[in-house]
Structures are given as structure tokens and as C-alpha cells.
């Protein structure tokens, strides 16, 4: 279903930190406009509506009922994604829902089924895969240009202060979700995995601030994830966010450290330009390639379901200290 009217109207449900990146992105997409937002706390809603420009709706129901809005971005915390995604889809709006998409496989399947039945796009906020370096890696893997894939690595080491981390689940759900959809997009699904986690720098928060996963892929290759809020990597060529795919005929690398600005970036100690850039690419893909041109998202709700299965397998592995089959 293509949107043919001159301006695609966007509404935000949730106006926390990530809404800042989404607002900047929407402002740069030709033929799209942020019409307004709703946020649970009115102070923040008023402040962000003034910063971004646009209406401040009294309720999420009023936002989704506005005919000027064609697409709703669900930018609240994980626990409320299902409620607001269903609300927007039932009002006939396309949805971009932040990751982790749902709290369980069943929640994500429910969102997918409703979007499919209404012929609406419901796109997961899988921002990393919209980077040029990721798309090129996938093309090389698909074309067989890297030969037989032998290994893949997704590493993340970005310090988060405890008061910031407390707003999120532990790094297994919050960060390994990114790793999971990146792996799916680049080299496919694992067949088995084992995981470990630890809490090393929080004083009070009891969720994990570091986790690692080892996996075996369908072709026999091995893969590794690391997700850490515990410390930044300050060494040369740091693994701030590093993705590697190694094959018998070639290999690729993606790094957050290719572009660094020496100023704080939201909750990060420095600004990694790729963070805003990946959200920019994702939003443009959603609004232009999918809604305007009628294409399908590069990363789908089916990927979100598989990513959630990987997260739940990692949790099972941690709980039982065992290898889990997928
Ligand atoms: N793609 C990425 O790289 C990325 C980065 C950061 C956050 N996120 C995701 O974006 C979402 C929001 O994160 P954030 O960093 O903006 O968090 P935040 O804490 O800054 O903002 C969350 C917002 O949700 C609202 N909220 C919380 N519980 C709610 C509820 N039950 N009902 C309605 N509103 C509620 C809060 O009022 C707040 O405005 C999360 O799902 C997070 O995982 C994605």
C-alpha cells in the first residue's frame, strides 16, 4: 500500500531520549513531517513538542485518530510496545516500533498478525542494519564473494551510568537484541548457543551490565556476541561497536569508531555519528522506501520474532548453564 499524498504525517508515542534521534531523522526526510506526539508525563511532552515542533496530544487515542497522521513511531519503553502498536494498527496507521519489539515471542507475533491482516507495515526499529557497511556485507555474503563464512562477531562496549541503565532491562534484552537482528541480517540464524552474564559496575541495579554469547550457525560457522554497559573500550582500534564477518575468501568490518565527535551523545560519553546516522537511514527507509514506494522493510517482524527467540535461548542458557538448541 503506497501513500500518495504530498506529506506523510508522523506521530510519536513516547518522547524520551530516542525520540530526539527520530525527530531529527523525520525532519530530514523529504515529503514527511512530524505532526505531533504524546508522552505519559506532560512536562516532557510539552518540552519535546516545543523542541520538535508539532502538537501535544492529550491521549494516545487522540493521536492515532488524527487523519493527518499516517505513521506512528512507538518510542516508549519495552513493556508498553504491544499496547501502543496494537492501538495504532487498529486505527489504520503504519508503525515503526523501537527494539526490543516485544517482551515475548507471542507479543511480537500478535503485532505481526494484526499488521498483516490490515495490510499495514509494522517495522521493527532495527537501526544498525540500515548502515551502508552492513548492506554491503550482506551483499558480499549473499553473492558468495567472501567464500565460506567461518565466523561472525558483534561487539558492543559502551559505558552507561547506572541511573541510565536502570531505565532499561539488562544488556541481554536491551543490547543483544541489536546483535541478534544484525547476525540474522548478515549471515542467518544460529542453530545452538550458550551465554553468560555478570554485573560488574552497578552499585544497586541488579540486572547484568555485561553478557557474552557463543553460537553455531546453520553452515557450521561460529559466532560471538559481547554486550557491555560496564566500561568503554579506550584502547587503540576500540570495540565500541564492532561487527566482523570472516570468510575463506574475504572479510568485512563495521565500526562505530569510523566517525567520532568529541561531545556527549545522548547518554554516551562521546558522539558516535553512526548512532544518529543509522536511525536516519532507518526512518528514511520506512517513510520513503516502504510507505512512499511500497517496498518491504530490510528487517522484518519475522526477524524480530527470531531475535526474541535468540534472546530467550540466551536467558535459558544463562539460567541453566547449558547449550540451548534453536
Ligand atoms: N535503536 C536504538 O539504538 C535504541 C536506543 C535507545 C533506546 N531504544 C529503545 O527506545 C525505547 C525508548 O527508550 P528511551 O531511551 O527513549 O527511554 P526513555 O526512558 O528516555 O523514554 C521512555 C519514554 O517512555 C515513556 N514510558 C515509560 N513507560 C511507559 C508506559 N507504561 N506507558 C507510556 N509511556 C511510558 C516515558 O514517559 C518516557 O518518555 C525503548 O524501547 C528502548 O529500548 C532504542
Coordinates of C-alpha atoms and ligand atoms in Angstrom, one line a residue:
X1 CA 0.0 0.0 0.0
X2 CA 1.6 3.3 -1.1
X3 CA 1.0 6.7 0.4
X4 CA 0.5 9.1 -2.5
X5 CA -0.5 12.4 -0.6
X6 CA 2.1 15.2 -0.6
X7 CA 3.1 14.9 3.1
X8 CA 3.4 11.7 5.1
X9 CA 2.3 12.7 8.7
X10 CA 4.2 11.1 11.6
X11 CA 3.1 10.9 15.2
X12 CA 5.3 9.8 18.2
X13 CA 4.0 7.8 21.1
X14 CA 6.7 8.3 23.7
X15 CA 9.1 11.3 23.8
X16 CA 12.2 10.0 25.7
X17 CA 15.8 10.1 24.6
X18 CA 15.4 8.1 21.4
X19 CA 12.7 10.4 20.2
X20 CA 15.3 13.1 19.7
X21 CA 17.1 11.0 17.1
X22 CA 13.8 10.1 15.4
X23 CA 12.7 13.8 15.3
X24 CA 16.0 14.8 13.7
X25 CA 15.6 12.0 11.2
X26 CA 12.0 12.8 10.2
X27 CA 12.9 16.5 9.7
X28 CA 15.4 15.4 7.1
X29 CA 13.1 13.1 5.1
X30 CA 11.6 15.0 2.1
X31 CA 7.8 14.8 2.0
X32 CA 7.4 13.8 5.6
X33 CA 6.5 15.8 8.7
X34 CA 6.2 15.2 12.5
X35 CA 2.6 16.2 13.1
X36 CA 2.7 15.7 16.9
X37 CA 3.5 13.5 19.9
X38 CA 2.1 12.0 23.1
X39 CA 4.1 11.3 26.2
X40 CA 3.0 9.9 29.5
X41 CA 4.5 12.7 31.5
X42 CA 3.1 16.1 30.4
X43 CA 6.2 18.1 31.4
X44 CA 8.3 16.2 28.9
X45 CA 5.6 16.2 26.3
X46 CA 5.3 19.9 26.4
X47 CA 9.1 20.4 26.3
X48 CA 9.6 18.0 23.4
X49 CA 6.6 19.2 21.3
X50 CA 8.1 22.7 21.6
X51 CA 11.6 21.5 20.6
X52 CA 10.5 19.3 17.7
X53 CA 7.5 21.4 16.6
X54 CA 4.0 19.9 16.3
X55 CA 1.0 19.2 18.5
X56 CA 1.0 17.7 22.0
X57 CA -2.0 15.3 22.1
X58 CA -3.8 14.8 25.3
X59 CA -4.1 11.0 24.8
X60 CA -2.6 8.3 22.5
X61 CA -6.1 7.6 21.3
X62 CA -6.4 11.2 20.0
X63 CA -3.0 10.9 18.3
X64 CA -3.9 7.8 16.4
X65 CA -7.3 9.2 15.4
X66 CA -5.8 12.2 13.7
X67 CA -6.2 11.8 9.9
X68 CA -3.1 13.9 9.4
X69 CA -1.1 11.1 10.9
X70 CA -0.2 8.2 8.6
X71 CA 2.6 6.5 10.6
X72 CA 3.1 6.1 14.3
X73 CA 6.5 5.6 15.9
X74 CA 6.2 3.6 19.2
X75 CA 9.1 5.0 21.3
X76 CA 8.0 4.1 24.8
X77 CA 9.7 1.5 27.0
X78 CA 9.5 -2.2 26.1
X79 CA 6.7 -3.1 28.4
X80 CA 4.2 -0.8 26.6
X81 CA 5.2 -1.5 22.9
X82 CA 2.4 -4.1 22.5
X83 CA -0.4 -1.8 23.7
X84 CA 0.6 1.2 21.6
X85 CA 1.4 -0.8 18.5
X86 CA -2.0 -2.5 18.5
X87 CA -3.7 0.9 19.2
X88 CA -2.0 2.4 16.1
X89 CA -2.6 -0.6 13.8
X90 CA -6.2 -0.8 14.8
X91 CA -6.5 2.9 13.9
X92 CA -5.2 2.0 10.4
X93 CA -1.7 3.6 10.9
X94 CA 1.6 2.1 9.8
X95 CA 4.0 1.6 12.7
X96 CA 7.7 1.8 13.4
X97 CA 8.3 0.1 16.8
X98 CA 11.5 0.5 18.7
X99 CA 13.5 -2.5 19.8
X100 CA 13.2 -4.8 21.7
X101 CA 9.9 -5.0 19.8
X102 CA 8.1 -7.0 22.4
X103 CA 8.5 -8.6 25.8
X104 CA 7.8 -12.1 24.4
X105 CA 7.6 -14.0 21.1
X106 CA 3.8 -14.1 21.5
X107 CA 3.6 -10.3 21.7
X108 CA 5.6 -9.8 18.6
X109 CA 3.6 -12.4 16.7
X110 CA 0.4 -10.6 17.8
X111 CA 1.7 -7.3 16.3
X112 CA 2.8 -9.0 13.1
X113 CA -0.6 -10.8 12.7
X114 CA -2.6 -7.6 13.1
X115 CA -0.3 -5.7 10.7
X116 CA -0.6 -8.5 8.1
X117 CA -4.4 -8.7 8.4
X118 CA -4.7 -5.0 7.9
X119 CA -2.1 -4.8 5.1
X120 CA -0.1 -2.2 7.1
X121 CA 3.7 -2.0 7.5
X122 CA 4.9 -2.7 11.1
X123 CA 8.6 -2.3 11.0
X124 CA 10.9 -3.1 13.9
X125 CA 13.4 -0.4 15.0
X126 CA 16.4 -2.5 13.8
X127 CA 18.5 0.6 13.0
X128 CA 22.0 -0.9 12.7
X129 CA 21.3 -2.8 9.5
X130 CA 20.4 0.4 7.6
X131 CA 24.1 1.4 7.6
X132 CA 25.8 1.2 4.2
X133 CA 28.6 -1.0 5.5
X134 CA 26.0 -3.6 6.7
X135 CA 24.1 -3.6 3.5
X136 CA 27.4 -4.1 1.6
X137 CA 28.5 -7.0 3.8
X138 CA 25.1 -8.7 3.3
X139 CA 25.5 -8.4 -0.5
X140 CA 29.0 -9.9 -0.3
X141 CA 27.8 -12.8 1.8
X142 CA 24.8 -13.4 -0.4
X143 CA 26.9 -13.3 -3.5
X144 CA 29.3 -15.8 -2.1
X145 CA 32.2 -13.2 -2.5
X146 CA 33.5 -13.9 1.0
X147 CA 33.7 -17.7 0.3
X148 CA 32.6 -20.0 3.0
X149 CA 31.7 -17.9 6.1
X150 CA 33.7 -19.2 9.1
X151 CA 32.9 -16.6 11.8
X152 CA 30.9 -13.5 12.8
X153 CA 31.4 -11.2 15.7
X154 CA 29.2 -8.4 17.1
X155 CA 30.9 -6.5 19.9
X156 CA 29.5 -3.6 22.0
X157 CA 31.3 -1.8 24.8
X158 CA 29.7 1.5 25.8
X159 CA 29.7 2.6 29.4
X160 CA 26.2 3.5 30.7
X161 CA 25.9 5.2 34.1
X162 CA 23.7 3.2 36.5
X163 CA 20.9 5.8 36.5
X164 CA 20.6 5.5 32.7
X165 CA 20.9 1.7 32.7
X166 CA 18.1 1.5 35.3
X167 CA 15.6 2.7 32.7
X168 CA 16.3 -0.4 30.6
X169 CA 16.2 -4.1 31.0
X170 CA 19.7 -5.7 31.4
X171 CA 22.1 -5.8 28.4
X172 CA 20.8 -9.2 27.3
X173 CA 17.4 -7.8 26.2
X174 CA 18.5 -4.2 25.7
X175 CA 21.6 -4.7 23.6
X176 CA 21.8 -8.4 22.5
X177 CA 18.6 -7.7 20.6
X178 CA 20.6 -5.5 18.3
X179 CA 23.3 -8.2 17.9
X180 CA 20.7 -10.8 17.1
X181 CA 19.0 -9.0 14.3
X182 CA 22.4 -7.9 12.9
X183 CA 23.5 -11.6 12.8
X184 CA 20.2 -12.7 11.2
X185 CA 20.6 -10.0 8.5
X186 CA 24.2 -10.7 7.7
X187 CA 24.7 -14.4 8.0
X188 CA 21.5 -16.0 9.2
X189 CA 20.1 -17.8 12.2
X190 CA 22.2 -19.8 14.8
X191 CA 21.2 -23.4 15.5
X192 CA 22.6 -23.5 19.0
X193 CA 24.0 -21.1 21.6
X194 CA 25.4 -20.7 25.1
X195 CA 25.6 -17.5 27.1
X196 CA 27.0 -16.0 30.3
X197 CA 26.3 -12.7 32.1
X198 CA 27.7 -10.7 35.0
X199 CA 27.1 -7.5 36.9
X200 CA 30.3 -5.6 37.4
X201 CA 29.9 -1.9 37.8
X202 CA 26.3 -1.2 39.1
X203 CA 26.1 -0.4 42.9
X204 CA 22.4 -1.1 43.3
X205 CA 20.8 -2.2 40.0
X206 CA 20.7 -6.0 39.9
X207 CA 20.4 -6.6 36.2
X208 CA 23.5 -7.6 34.2
X209 CA 25.8 -5.0 32.7
X210 CA 27.8 -7.5 30.6
X211 CA 26.8 -10.6 28.6
X212 CA 28.5 -12.8 26.0
X213 CA 27.1 -15.5 23.7
X214 CA 28.7 -18.2 21.6
X215 CA 26.8 -19.6 18.7
X216 CA 26.9 -22.3 15.9
X217 CA 25.3 -21.2 12.6
X218 CA 23.5 -23.5 10.2
X219 CA 26.5 -23.8 7.8
X220 CA 28.8 -24.8 10.7
X221 CA 30.4 -21.4 11.2
X222 CA 30.8 -20.0 14.8
X223 CA 29.7 -16.5 16.0
X224 CA 30.3 -14.4 19.1
X225 CA 28.4 -11.5 20.8
X226 CA 29.6 -9.2 23.6
X227 CA 27.3 -6.5 25.1
X228 CA 28.7 -4.3 27.9
X229 CA 27.4 -1.3 29.7
X230 CA 30.2 -1.8 32.3
X231 CA 33.1 0.1 30.6
X232 CA 34.1 1.9 27.4
X233 CA 36.9 0.4 25.4
X234 CA 39.7 3.0 25.4
X235 CA 42.4 1.0 23.7
X236 CA 43.6 1.5 20.1
X237 CA 41.0 0.5 17.4
X238 CA 38.4 0.0 20.2
X239 CA 35.5 -2.4 20.0
X240 CA 32.9 0.3 20.9
X241 CA 30.6 -1.2 18.3
X242 CA 32.4 -3.6 16.0
X243 CA 30.9 -6.1 13.6
X244 CA 33.1 -8.6 11.7
X245 CA 32.3 -11.3 9.2
X246 CA 35.2 -13.5 8.2
X247 CA 35.0 -15.9 5.2
X248 CA 37.5 -18.1 3.4
X249 CA 37.6 -15.6 0.5
X250 CA 37.4 -12.3 2.3
X251 CA 36.2 -10.4 5.4
X252 CA 34.4 -7.2 6.4
X253 CA 34.3 -4.8 9.3
X254 CA 31.9 -2.2 10.6
X255 CA 32.9 0.2 13.4
X256 CA 31.2 2.9 15.4
X257 CA 34.7 4.5 15.7
X258 CA 34.8 5.5 12.0
X259 CA 33.2 8.8 12.9
X260 CA 33.5 10.2 16.5
X261 CA 32.6 13.7 17.7
X262 CA 34.1 14.9 21.0
X263 CA 30.9 15.9 22.7
X264 CA 28.4 13.8 24.8
X265 CA 25.8 11.9 22.6
X266 CA 22.6 11.4 24.5
X267 CA 23.7 9.0 27.2
X268 CA 27.1 8.2 25.6
X269 CA 30.4 9.9 26.7
X270 CA 31.1 10.8 23.1
X271 CA 29.0 11.2 20.0
X272 CA 29.2 8.2 17.7
X273 CA 27.9 9.7 14.5
X274 CA 26.7 6.3 13.3
X275 CA 24.0 6.2 16.0
X276 CA 22.1 9.2 14.6
X277 CA 23.1 8.1 11.1
X278 CA 21.6 4.6 11.4
X279 CA 18.3 6.0 12.8
X280 CA 18.3 8.5 9.9
X281 CA 18.7 5.7 7.4
X282 CA 16.1 3.5 9.1
X283 CA 13.5 6.3 9.2
X284 CA 14.1 7.3 5.6
X285 CA 13.8 3.6 4.6
X286 CA 10.5 3.3 6.5
X287 CA 8.9 6.5 5.2
X288 CA 10.2 6.6 1.6
X289 CA 11.1 3.0 0.5
X290 CA 8.3 1.3 2.3
X291 CA 5.4 3.8 2.7
X292 CA 6.0 6.0 -0.3
X293 CA 7.4 3.4 -2.7
X294 CA 5.5 0.3 -1.5
X295 CA 8.7 -1.7 -0.6
X296 CA 9.2 -4.1 2.4
X297 CA 11.5 -3.4 5.3
X298 CA 15.0 -4.8 5.2
X299 CA 14.5 -6.2 8.7
X300 CA 11.0 -7.7 9.3
X301 CA 8.8 -8.6 12.2
X302 CA 9.7 -12.3 11.4
X303 CA 13.3 -11.2 12.2
X304 CA 12.1 -9.6 15.4
X305 CA 10.4 -12.9 16.3
X306 CA 13.7 -14.9 15.7
X307 CA 15.7 -12.3 17.5
X308 CA 13.4 -12.6 20.5
X309 CA 13.8 -16.5 20.3
X310 CA 17.6 -16.0 20.4
X311 CA 17.3 -13.7 23.5
X312 CA 15.0 -16.2 25.3
X313 CA 17.5 -19.0 24.4
X314 CA 20.4 -16.9 25.8
X315 CA 18.3 -16.4 29.0
X316 CA 17.6 -20.1 29.2
X317 CA 21.3 -20.9 28.7
X318 CA 22.4 -18.5 31.4
X319 CA 19.8 -19.8 33.9
X320 CA 20.7 -23.5 33.3
X321 CA 24.4 -23.0 32.5
X322 CA 23.9 -25.1 29.3
X323 CA 23.9 -25.1 25.5
X324 CA 20.4 -24.4 24.0
X325 CA 19.2 -25.5 20.6
X326 CA 17.1 -23.2 18.5
Ligands
LIG1 N1 17.5 1.7 18.5 C1 18.3 2.1 19.5 O1 19.6 2.2 19.3 C2 17.7 2.5 20.8 C3 18.5 3.3 21.7 C4 17.9 3.6 22.9 C5 16.6 3.2 23.2 N2 15.9 2.4 22.3 C6 14.6 2.0 22.6 O2 13.7 3.1 22.6 C7 12.7 2.9 23.6 C8 12.7 4.1 24.5 O3 14.0 4.3 25.0 P1 14.5 5.8 25.5 O4 16.0 5.7 25.6 O5 13.9 6.9 24.7 O6 13.9 5.7 27.0 P2 13.5 6.9 27.9 O7 13.4 6.4 29.3 O8 14.3 8.1 27.7 O9 12.0 7.2 27.4 C9 10.9 6.3 27.5 C10 9.6 7.1 27.4 O10 8.6 6.1 27.5 C11 7.6 6.6 28.5 N3 7.0 5.5 29.2 C12 7.6 4.6 30.0 N4 6.7 3.7 30.4 C13 5.5 4.0 29.8 C14 4.3 3.4 29.8 N5 4.0 2.3 30.5 N6 3.3 3.9 29.0 C15 3.6 5.0 28.3 N7 4.8 5.6 28.3 C16 5.7 5.1 29.0 C17 8.4 7.5 29.4 O11 7.5 8.5 29.9 C18 9.5 8.1 28.5 O12 9.1 9.3 28.0 C19 13.0 1.6 24.3 O13 12.2 0.6 23.8 C20 14.5 1.4 24.0 O14 14.8 0.0 24.0 C21 16.5 2.1 21.1

